[in-house]
Amino acid sequence: MATPSAAQPLPIDQLTAILNAEVARYAAKGWTVSSVQGQQAVLQRKKRIGWFWNLILTLVTAGLWLIVVIVRVVNRKIESLILTVDAHGRVSRH
């Protein structure tokens, strides 16, 4: 008796296409591609800064809060995301 086709691993080119589609989806959301090797991609982006409250606080404090905003902008943290595709085409985020 033959095993179901869903249990068999997908070809490498199909796995690569699945990973590329997922990477493109994240790139459209502002992520940059750091590296792609095999069935794994590393994406990065700078952490967002909430501009609304920073603007309000800068106006209320007559510009003193601008010092805090500048420090935050210069020292923004980088978020990293690792995408992997398993042999059956399932994409995982790490």
PDB file of N, CA and C in Angstrom:
ATOM      1  N   MET A   1       0.850  -1.174   0.000  1.00  0.00           N
ATOM      2  CA  MET A   1       0.000   0.000   0.000  1.00  0.00           C
ATOM      3  C   MET A   1       0.894   1.235   0.000  1.00  0.00           C
ATOM      4  N   ALA A   2       0.621   2.177  -0.854  1.00  0.00           N
ATOM      5  CA  ALA A   2       1.417   3.406  -0.976  1.00  0.00           C
ATOM      6  C   ALA A   2       1.061   4.379   0.141  1.00  0.00           C
ATOM      7  N   THR A   3       2.059   5.155   0.552  1.00  0.00           N
ATOM      8  CA  THR A   3       1.810   6.161   1.591  1.00  0.00           C
ATOM      9  C   THR A   3       1.141   7.371   0.952  1.00  0.00           C
ATOM     10  N   PRO A   4       0.367   8.127   1.707  1.00  0.00           N
ATOM     11  CA  PRO A   4      -0.282   9.312   1.149  1.00  0.00           C
ATOM     12  C   PRO A   4       0.755  10.340   0.702  1.00  0.00           C
ATOM     13  N   SER A   5       0.416  11.097  -0.329  1.00  0.00           N
ATOM     14  CA  SER A   5       1.365  12.065  -0.883  1.00  0.00           C
ATOM     15  C   SER A   5       1.666  13.192   0.102  1.00  0.00           C
ATOM     16  N   ALA A   6       0.779  13.467   1.043  1.00  0.00           N
ATOM     17  CA  ALA A   6       1.005  14.540   2.014  1.00  0.00           C
ATOM     18  C   ALA A   6       2.155  14.202   2.963  1.00  0.00           C
ATOM     19  N   ALA A   7       2.447  12.922   3.138  1.00  0.00           N
ATOM     20  CA  ALA A   7       3.509  12.513   4.052  1.00  0.00           C
ATOM     21  C   ALA A   7       4.890  12.595   3.401  1.00  0.00           C
ATOM     22  N   GLN A   8       4.940  12.688   2.071  1.00  0.00           N
ATOM     23  CA  GLN A   8       6.224  12.750   1.392  1.00  0.00           C
ATOM     24  C   GLN A   8       6.748  14.182   1.406  1.00  0.00           C
ATOM     25  N   PRO A   9       8.060  14.328   1.557  1.00  0.00           N
ATOM     26  CA  PRO A   9       8.633  15.676   1.555  1.00  0.00           C
ATOM     27  C   PRO A   9       8.510  16.338   0.184  1.00  0.00           C
ATOM     28  N   LEU A  10       8.424  17.647   0.199  1.00  0.00           N
ATOM     29  CA  LEU A  10       8.321  18.417  -1.045  1.00  0.00           C
ATOM     30  C   LEU A  10       9.702  18.586  -1.666  1.00  0.00           C
ATOM     31  N   PRO A  11       9.763  18.818  -2.966  1.00  0.00           N
ATOM     32  CA  PRO A  11      11.055  19.058  -3.623  1.00  0.00           C
ATOM     33  C   PRO A  11      11.686  20.364  -3.115  1.00  0.00           C
ATOM     34  N   ILE A  12      13.004  20.437  -3.197  1.00  0.00           N
ATOM     35  CA  ILE A  12      13.754  21.592  -2.699  1.00  0.00           C
ATOM     36  C   ILE A  12      13.305  22.888  -3.372  1.00  0.00           C
ATOM     37  N   ASP A  13      13.084  22.853  -4.694  1.00  0.00           N
ATOM     38  CA  ASP A  13      12.691  24.084  -5.376  1.00  0.00           C
ATOM     39  C   ASP A  13      11.330  24.590  -4.919  1.00  0.00           C
ATOM     40  N   GLN A  14      10.430  23.689  -4.557  1.00  0.00           N
ATOM     41  CA  GLN A  14       9.126  24.093  -4.044  1.00  0.00           C
ATOM     42  C   GLN A  14       9.260  24.670  -2.633  1.00  0.00           C
ATOM     43  N   LEU A  15      10.125  24.077  -1.811  1.00  0.00           N
ATOM     44  CA  LEU A  15      10.373  24.623  -0.469  1.00  0.00           C
ATOM     45  C   LEU A  15      10.993  26.013  -0.554  1.00  0.00           C
ATOM     46  N   THR A  16      11.907  26.189  -1.509  1.00  0.00           N
ATOM     47  CA  THR A  16      12.533  27.492  -1.707  1.00  0.00           C
ATOM     48  C   THR A  16      11.498  28.520  -2.142  1.00  0.00           C
ATOM     49  N   ALA A  17      10.571  28.132  -3.000  1.00  0.00           N
ATOM     50  CA  ALA A  17       9.512  29.039  -3.448  1.00  0.00           C
ATOM     51  C   ALA A  17       8.603  29.442  -2.281  1.00  0.00           C
ATOM     52  N   ILE A  18       8.299  28.497  -1.410  1.00  0.00           N
ATOM     53  CA  ILE A  18       7.466  28.791  -0.232  1.00  0.00           C
ATOM     54  C   ILE A  18       8.185  29.780   0.684  1.00  0.00           C
ATOM     55  N   LEU A  19       9.480  29.538   0.922  1.00  0.00           N
ATOM     56  CA  LEU A  19      10.262  30.437   1.774  1.00  0.00           C
ATOM     57  C   LEU A  19      10.361  31.824   1.141  1.00  0.00           C
ATOM     58  N   ASN A  20      10.607  31.895  -0.165  1.00  0.00           N
ATOM     59  CA  ASN A  20      10.721  33.183  -0.843  1.00  0.00           C
ATOM     60  C   ASN A  20       9.412  33.973  -0.769  1.00  0.00           C
ATOM     61  N   ALA A  21       8.289  33.296  -0.882  1.00  0.00           N
ATOM     62  CA  ALA A  21       6.990  33.966  -0.780  1.00  0.00           C
ATOM     63  C   ALA A  21       6.785  34.532   0.624  1.00  0.00           C
ATOM     64  N   GLU A  22       7.175  33.776   1.632  1.00  0.00           N
ATOM     65  CA  GLU A  22       7.038  34.240   3.017  1.00  0.00           C
ATOM     66  C   GLU A  22       7.977  35.404   3.294  1.00  0.00           C
ATOM     67  N   VAL A  23       9.206  35.327   2.780  1.00  0.00           N
ATOM     68  CA  VAL A  23      10.165  36.424   2.938  1.00  0.00           C
ATOM     69  C   VAL A  23       9.632  37.683   2.261  1.00  0.00           C
ATOM     70  N   ALA A  24       9.050  37.547   1.091  1.00  0.00           N
ATOM     71  CA  ALA A  24       8.486  38.697   0.379  1.00  0.00           C
ATOM     72  C   ALA A  24       7.344  39.327   1.170  1.00  0.00           C
ATOM     73  N   ARG A  25       6.559  38.493   1.827  1.00  0.00           N
ATOM     74  CA  ARG A  25       5.447  39.008   2.647  1.00  0.00           C
ATOM     75  C   ARG A  25       5.977  39.856   3.799  1.00  0.00           C
ATOM     76  N   TYR A  26       7.040  39.385   4.450  1.00  0.00           N
ATOM     77  CA  TYR A  26       7.629  40.147   5.558  1.00  0.00           C
ATOM     78  C   TYR A  26       8.369  41.385   5.054  1.00  0.00           C
ATOM     79  N   ALA A  27       8.999  41.286   3.891  1.00  0.00           N
ATOM     80  CA  ALA A  27       9.694  42.439   3.323  1.00  0.00           C
ATOM     81  C   ALA A  27       8.703  43.564   3.019  1.00  0.00           C
ATOM     82  N   ALA A  28       7.501  43.213   2.614  1.00  0.00           N
ATOM     83  CA  ALA A  28       6.465  44.217   2.354  1.00  0.00           C
ATOM     84  C   ALA A  28       6.039  44.920   3.642  1.00  0.00           C
ATOM     85  N   LYS A  29       6.269  44.272   4.784  1.00  0.00           N
ATOM     86  CA  LYS A  29       5.929  44.859   6.078  1.00  0.00           C
ATOM     87  C   LYS A  29       7.094  45.639   6.687  1.00  0.00           C
ATOM     88  N   GLY A  30       8.201  45.779   5.956  1.00  0.00           N
ATOM     89  CA  GLY A  30       9.311  46.587   6.442  1.00  0.00           C
ATOM     90  C   GLY A  30      10.507  45.815   6.970  1.00  0.00           C
ATOM     91  N   TRP A  31      10.492  44.506   6.909  1.00  0.00           N
ATOM     92  CA  TRP A  31      11.628  43.697   7.342  1.00  0.00           C
ATOM     93  C   TRP A  31      12.681  43.678   6.233  1.00  0.00           C
ATOM     94  N   THR A  32      13.955  43.632   6.613  1.00  0.00           N
ATOM     95  CA  THR A  32      15.030  43.490   5.638  1.00  0.00           C
ATOM     96  C   THR A  32      15.614  42.086   5.757  1.00  0.00           C
ATOM     97  N   VAL A  33      16.071  41.553   4.645  1.00  0.00           N
ATOM     98  CA  VAL A  33      16.620  40.201   4.618  1.00  0.00           C
ATOM     99  C   VAL A  33      18.092  40.277   4.979  1.00  0.00           C
ATOM    100  N   SER A  34      18.450  39.612   6.068  1.00  0.00           N
ATOM    101  CA  SER A  34      19.841  39.572   6.501  1.00  0.00           C
ATOM    102  C   SER A  34      20.585  38.444   5.799  1.00  0.00           C
ATOM    103  N   SER A  35      19.966  37.263   5.743  1.00  0.00           N
ATOM    104  CA  SER A  35      20.580  36.133   5.034  1.00  0.00           C
ATOM    105  C   SER A  35      19.526  35.079   4.720  1.00  0.00           C
ATOM    106  N   VAL A  36      19.797  34.322   3.667  1.00  0.00           N
ATOM    107  CA  VAL A  36      18.961  33.183   3.289  1.00  0.00           C
ATOM    108  C   VAL A  36      19.899  32.037   2.958  1.00  0.00           C
ATOM    109  N   GLN A  37      19.728  30.919   3.664  1.00  0.00           N
ATOM    110  CA  GLN A  37      20.539  29.728   3.408  1.00  0.00           C
ATOM    111  C   GLN A  37      19.642  28.511   3.495  1.00  0.00           C
ATOM    112  N   GLY A  38      19.595  27.756   2.433  1.00  0.00           N
ATOM    113  CA  GLY A  38      18.768  26.551   2.423  1.00  0.00           C
ATOM    114  C   GLY A  38      17.307  26.895   2.652  1.00  0.00           C
ATOM    115  N   GLN A  39      16.719  26.293   3.644  1.00  0.00           N
ATOM    116  CA  GLN A  39      15.317  26.548   3.971  1.00  0.00           C
ATOM    117  C   GLN A  39      15.186  27.452   5.200  1.00  0.00           C
ATOM    118  N   GLN A  40      16.121  28.378   5.369  1.00  0.00           N
ATOM    119  CA  GLN A  40      16.093  29.291   6.513  1.00  0.00           C
ATOM    120  C   GLN A  40      16.427  30.707   6.056  1.00  0.00           C
ATOM    121  N   ALA A  41      15.681  31.675   6.578  1.00  0.00           N
ATOM    122  CA  ALA A  41      15.939  33.081   6.274  1.00  0.00           C
ATOM    123  C   ALA A  41      15.978  33.865   7.583  1.00  0.00           C
ATOM    124  N   VAL A  42      16.905  34.810   7.675  1.00  0.00           N
ATOM    125  CA  VAL A  42      17.006  35.687   8.835  1.00  0.00           C
ATOM    126  C   VAL A  42      16.603  37.084   8.390  1.00  0.00           C
ATOM    127  N   LEU A  43      15.599  37.635   9.060  1.00  0.00           N
ATOM    128  CA  LEU A  43      15.086  38.958   8.745  1.00  0.00           C
ATOM    129  C   LEU A  43      15.319  39.881   9.943  1.00  0.00           C
ATOM    130  N   GLN A  44      15.499  41.175   9.656  1.00  0.00           N
ATOM    131  CA  GLN A  44      15.721  42.138  10.723  1.00  0.00           C
ATOM    132  C   GLN A  44      14.988  43.427  10.415  1.00  0.00           C
ATOM    133  N   ARG A  45      14.664  44.166  11.493  1.00  0.00           N
ATOM    134  CA  ARG A  45      14.131  45.517  11.345  1.00  0.00           C
ATOM    135  C   ARG A  45      14.414  46.283  12.630  1.00  0.00           C
ATOM    136  N   LYS A  46      14.468  47.594  12.491  1.00  0.00           N
ATOM    137  CA  LYS A  46      14.666  48.429  13.661  1.00  0.00           C
ATOM    138  C   LYS A  46      13.333  48.571  14.377  1.00  0.00           C
ATOM    139  N   LYS A  47      13.395  48.539  15.708  1.00  0.00           N
ATOM    140  CA  LYS A  47      12.195  48.640  16.510  1.00  0.00           C
ATOM    141  C   LYS A  47      11.554  50.008  16.314  1.00  0.00           C
ATOM    142  N   ARG A  48      10.251  50.030  16.251  1.00  0.00           N
ATOM    143  CA  ARG A  48       9.517  51.274  16.018  1.00  0.00           C
ATOM    144  C   ARG A  48       9.510  52.162  17.247  1.00  0.00           C
ATOM    145  N   ILE A  49       9.376  53.448  16.994  1.00  0.00           N
ATOM    146  CA  ILE A  49       9.269  54.435  18.064  1.00  0.00           C
ATOM    147  C   ILE A  49       7.878  55.047  17.977  1.00  0.00           C
ATOM    148  N   GLY A  50       7.197  55.144  19.094  1.00  0.00           N
ATOM    149  CA  GLY A  50       5.872  55.763  19.123  1.00  0.00           C
ATOM    150  C   GLY A  50       5.996  57.280  19.023  1.00  0.00           C
ATOM    151  N   TRP A  51       5.772  57.791  17.838  1.00  0.00           N
ATOM    152  CA  TRP A  51       5.987  59.222  17.603  1.00  0.00           C
ATOM    153  C   TRP A  51       4.905  60.096  18.208  1.00  0.00           C
ATOM    154  N   PHE A  52       3.685  59.621  18.331  1.00  0.00           N
ATOM    155  CA  PHE A  52       2.591  60.465  18.820  1.00  0.00           C
ATOM    156  C   PHE A  52       2.864  60.995  20.219  1.00  0.00           C
ATOM    157  N   TRP A  53       3.097  60.087  21.174  1.00  0.00           N
ATOM    158  CA  TRP A  53       3.311  60.535  22.558  1.00  0.00           C
ATOM    159  C   TRP A  53       4.622  61.285  22.712  1.00  0.00           C
ATOM    160  N   ASN A  54       5.612  60.922  21.943  1.00  0.00           N
ATOM    161  CA  ASN A  54       6.874  61.659  22.007  1.00  0.00           C
ATOM    162  C   ASN A  54       6.695  63.093  21.510  1.00  0.00           C
ATOM    163  N   LEU A  55       5.896  63.278  20.492  1.00  0.00           N
ATOM    164  CA  LEU A  55       5.620  64.630  20.001  1.00  0.00           C
ATOM    165  C   LEU A  55       4.843  65.440  21.034  1.00  0.00           C
ATOM    166  N   ILE A  56       3.825  64.830  21.620  1.00  0.00           N
ATOM    167  CA  ILE A  56       3.027  65.522  22.653  1.00  0.00           C
ATOM    168  C   ILE A  56       3.915  65.923  23.829  1.00  0.00           C
ATOM    169  N   LEU A  57       4.748  64.986  24.310  1.00  0.00           N
ATOM    170  CA  LEU A  57       5.619  65.295  25.447  1.00  0.00           C
ATOM    171  C   LEU A  57       6.664  66.350  25.093  1.00  0.00           C
ATOM    172  N   THR A  58       7.131  66.344  23.859  1.00  0.00           N
ATOM    173  CA  THR A  58       8.082  67.377  23.435  1.00  0.00           C
ATOM    174  C   THR A  58       7.424  68.748  23.445  1.00  0.00           C
ATOM    175  N   LEU A  59       6.186  68.828  22.981  1.00  0.00           N
ATOM    176  CA  LEU A  59       5.468  70.105  22.987  1.00  0.00           C
ATOM    177  C   LEU A  59       5.143  70.563  24.401  1.00  0.00           C
ATOM    178  N   VAL A  60       4.703  69.640  25.263  1.00  0.00           N
ATOM    179  CA  VAL A  60       4.325  69.985  26.643  1.00  0.00           C
ATOM    180  C   VAL A  60       5.542  70.435  27.452  1.00  0.00           C
ATOM    181  N   THR A  61       6.686  69.798  27.221  1.00  0.00           N
ATOM    182  CA  THR A  61       7.886  70.142  27.996  1.00  0.00           C
ATOM    183  C   THR A  61       8.746  71.194  27.301  1.00  0.00           C
ATOM    184  N   ALA A  62       8.174  71.860  26.319  1.00  0.00           N
ATOM    185  CA  ALA A  62       8.871  72.931  25.593  1.00  0.00           C
ATOM    186  C   ALA A  62      10.202  72.459  24.996  1.00  0.00           C
ATOM    187  N   GLY A  63      10.211  71.234  24.477  1.00  0.00           N
ATOM    188  CA  GLY A  63      11.385  70.743  23.781  1.00  0.00           C
ATOM    189  C   GLY A  63      12.340  69.909  24.616  1.00  0.00           C
ATOM    190  N   LEU A  64      12.182  69.890  25.928  1.00  0.00           N
ATOM    191  CA  LEU A  64      13.111  69.111  26.762  1.00  0.00           C
ATOM    192  C   LEU A  64      13.009  67.613  26.481  1.00  0.00           C
ATOM    193  N   TRP A  65      11.812  67.138  26.181  1.00  0.00           N
ATOM    194  CA  TRP A  65      11.635  65.707  25.902  1.00  0.00           C
ATOM    195  C   TRP A  65      12.324  65.312  24.602  1.00  0.00           C
ATOM    196  N   LEU A  66      12.659  66.276  23.759  1.00  0.00           N
ATOM    197  CA  LEU A  66      13.340  65.999  22.498  1.00  0.00           C
ATOM    198  C   LEU A  66      14.683  65.308  22.726  1.00  0.00           C
ATOM    199  N   ILE A  67      15.322  65.587  23.857  1.00  0.00           N
ATOM    200  CA  ILE A  67      16.579  64.911  24.200  1.00  0.00           C
ATOM    201  C   ILE A  67      16.344  63.400  24.326  1.00  0.00           C
ATOM    202  N   VAL A  68      15.264  63.027  24.987  1.00  0.00           N
ATOM    203  CA  VAL A  68      14.926  61.608  25.154  1.00  0.00           C
ATOM    204  C   VAL A  68      14.615  60.977  23.804  1.00  0.00           C
ATOM    205  N   VAL A  69      13.892  61.706  22.967  1.00  0.00           N
ATOM    206  CA  VAL A  69      13.535  61.189  21.641  1.00  0.00           C
ATOM    207  C   VAL A  69      14.792  60.934  20.812  1.00  0.00           C
ATOM    208  N   ILE A  70      15.735  61.864  20.844  1.00  0.00           N
ATOM    209  CA  ILE A  70      16.970  61.709  20.076  1.00  0.00           C
ATOM    210  C   ILE A  70      17.761  60.496  20.561  1.00  0.00           C
ATOM    211  N   VAL A  71      17.849  60.322  21.870  1.00  0.00           N
ATOM    212  CA  VAL A  71      18.557  59.153  22.419  1.00  0.00           C
ATOM    213  C   VAL A  71      17.873  57.865  21.980  1.00  0.00           C
ATOM    214  N   ARG A  72      16.548  57.846  21.991  1.00  0.00           N
ATOM    215  CA  ARG A  72      15.819  56.654  21.554  1.00  0.00           C
ATOM    216  C   ARG A  72      16.038  56.352  20.078  1.00  0.00           C
ATOM    217  N   VAL A  73      16.048  57.388  19.250  1.00  0.00           N
ATOM    218  CA  VAL A  73      16.230  57.189  17.809  1.00  0.00           C
ATOM    219  C   VAL A  73      17.627  56.654  17.514  1.00  0.00           C
ATOM    220  N   VAL A  74      18.630  57.199  18.183  1.00  0.00           N
ATOM    221  CA  VAL A  74      20.010  56.777  17.944  1.00  0.00           C
ATOM    222  C   VAL A  74      20.249  55.351  18.436  1.00  0.00           C
ATOM    223  N   ASN A  75      19.605  54.968  19.523  1.00  0.00           N
ATOM    224  CA  ASN A  75      19.860  53.660  20.143  1.00  0.00           C
ATOM    225  C   ASN A  75      18.729  52.663  19.928  1.00  0.00           C
ATOM    226  N   ARG A  76      18.035  52.758  18.798  1.00  0.00           N
ATOM    227  CA  ARG A  76      16.952  51.807  18.550  1.00  0.00           C
ATOM    228  C   ARG A  76      17.488  50.385  18.481  1.00  0.00           C
ATOM    229  N   LYS A  77      16.732  49.476  19.062  1.00  0.00           N
ATOM    230  CA  LYS A  77      17.113  48.066  19.046  1.00  0.00           C
ATOM    231  C   LYS A  77      16.695  47.438  17.715  1.00  0.00           C
ATOM    232  N   ILE A  78      17.379  46.370  17.371  1.00  0.00           N
ATOM    233  CA  ILE A  78      17.077  45.651  16.129  1.00  0.00           C
ATOM    234  C   ILE A  78      16.359  44.349  16.485  1.00  0.00           C
ATOM    235  N   GLU A  79      15.206  44.159  15.878  1.00  0.00           N
ATOM    236  CA  GLU A  79      14.456  42.917  16.053  1.00  0.00           C
ATOM    237  C   GLU A  79      14.918  41.926  14.996  1.00  0.00           C
ATOM    238  N   SER A  80      15.069  40.677  15.369  1.00  0.00           N
ATOM    239  CA  SER A  80      15.446  39.627  14.420  1.00  0.00           C
ATOM    240  C   SER A  80      14.355  38.568  14.378  1.00  0.00           C
ATOM    241  N   LEU A  81      14.165  37.999  13.212  1.00  0.00           N
ATOM    242  CA  LEU A  81      13.170  36.960  13.001  1.00  0.00           C
ATOM    243  C   LEU A  81      13.788  35.896  12.100  1.00  0.00           C
ATOM    244  N   ILE A  82      13.663  34.645  12.498  1.00  0.00           N
ATOM    245  CA  ILE A  82      14.182  33.537  11.692  1.00  0.00           C
ATOM    246  C   ILE A  82      12.988  32.746  11.156  1.00  0.00           C
ATOM    247  N   LEU A  83      12.929  32.618   9.840  1.00  0.00           N
ATOM    248  CA  LEU A  83      11.892  31.821   9.188  1.00  0.00           C
ATOM    249  C   LEU A  83      12.515  30.529   8.683  1.00  0.00           C
ATOM    250  N   THR A  84      11.869  29.421   8.956  1.00  0.00           N
ATOM    251  CA  THR A  84      12.324  28.132   8.439  1.00  0.00           C
ATOM    252  C   THR A  84      11.153  27.413   7.777  1.00  0.00           C
ATOM    253  N   VAL A  85      11.473  26.607   6.784  1.00  0.00           N
ATOM    254  CA  VAL A  85      10.467  25.793   6.103  1.00  0.00           C
ATOM    255  C   VAL A  85      10.865  24.338   6.300  1.00  0.00           C
ATOM    256  N   ASP A  86       9.926  23.534   6.823  1.00  0.00           N
ATOM    257  CA  ASP A  86      10.252  22.115   7.000  1.00  0.00           C
ATOM    258  C   ASP A  86      10.014  21.363   5.693  1.00  0.00           C
ATOM    259  N   ALA A  87      10.260  20.074   5.708  1.00  0.00           N
ATOM    260  CA  ALA A  87      10.202  19.249   4.496  1.00  0.00           C
ATOM    261  C   ALA A  87       8.790  19.159   3.905  1.00  0.00           C
ATOM    262  N   HIS A  88       7.776  19.514   4.698  1.00  0.00           N
ATOM    263  CA  HIS A  88       6.396  19.431   4.230  1.00  0.00           C
ATOM    264  C   HIS A  88       5.819  20.808   3.869  1.00  0.00           C
ATOM    265  N   GLY A  89       6.675  21.845   3.883  1.00  0.00           N
ATOM    266  CA  GLY A  89       6.242  23.166   3.452  1.00  0.00           C
ATOM    267  C   GLY A  89       5.650  24.052   4.538  1.00  0.00           C
ATOM    268  N   ARG A  90       5.761  23.625   5.787  1.00  0.00           N
ATOM    269  CA  ARG A  90       5.250  24.444   6.884  1.00  0.00           C
ATOM    270  C   ARG A  90       6.302  25.484   7.290  1.00  0.00           C
ATOM    271  N   VAL A  91       5.890  26.731   7.394  1.00  0.00           N
ATOM    272  CA  VAL A  91       6.795  27.824   7.750  1.00  0.00           C
ATOM    273  C   VAL A  91       6.717  28.062   9.254  1.00  0.00           C
ATOM    274  N   SER A  92       7.891  28.155   9.892  1.00  0.00           N
ATOM    275  CA  SER A  92       7.973  28.406  11.327  1.00  0.00           C
ATOM    276  C   SER A  92       8.689  29.719  11.579  1.00  0.00           C
ATOM    277  N   ARG A  93       8.223  30.448  12.583  1.00  0.00           N
ATOM    278  CA  ARG A  93       8.880  31.683  13.034  1.00  0.00           C
ATOM    279  C   ARG A  93       9.632  31.389  14.329  1.00  0.00           C
ATOM    280  N   HIS A  94      10.847  31.910  14.411  1.00  0.00           N
ATOM    281  CA  HIS A  94      11.627  31.747  15.658  1.00  0.00           C
ATOM    282  C   HIS A  94      12.163  33.092  16.067  1.00  0.00           C
TER     283      HIS A  94
END
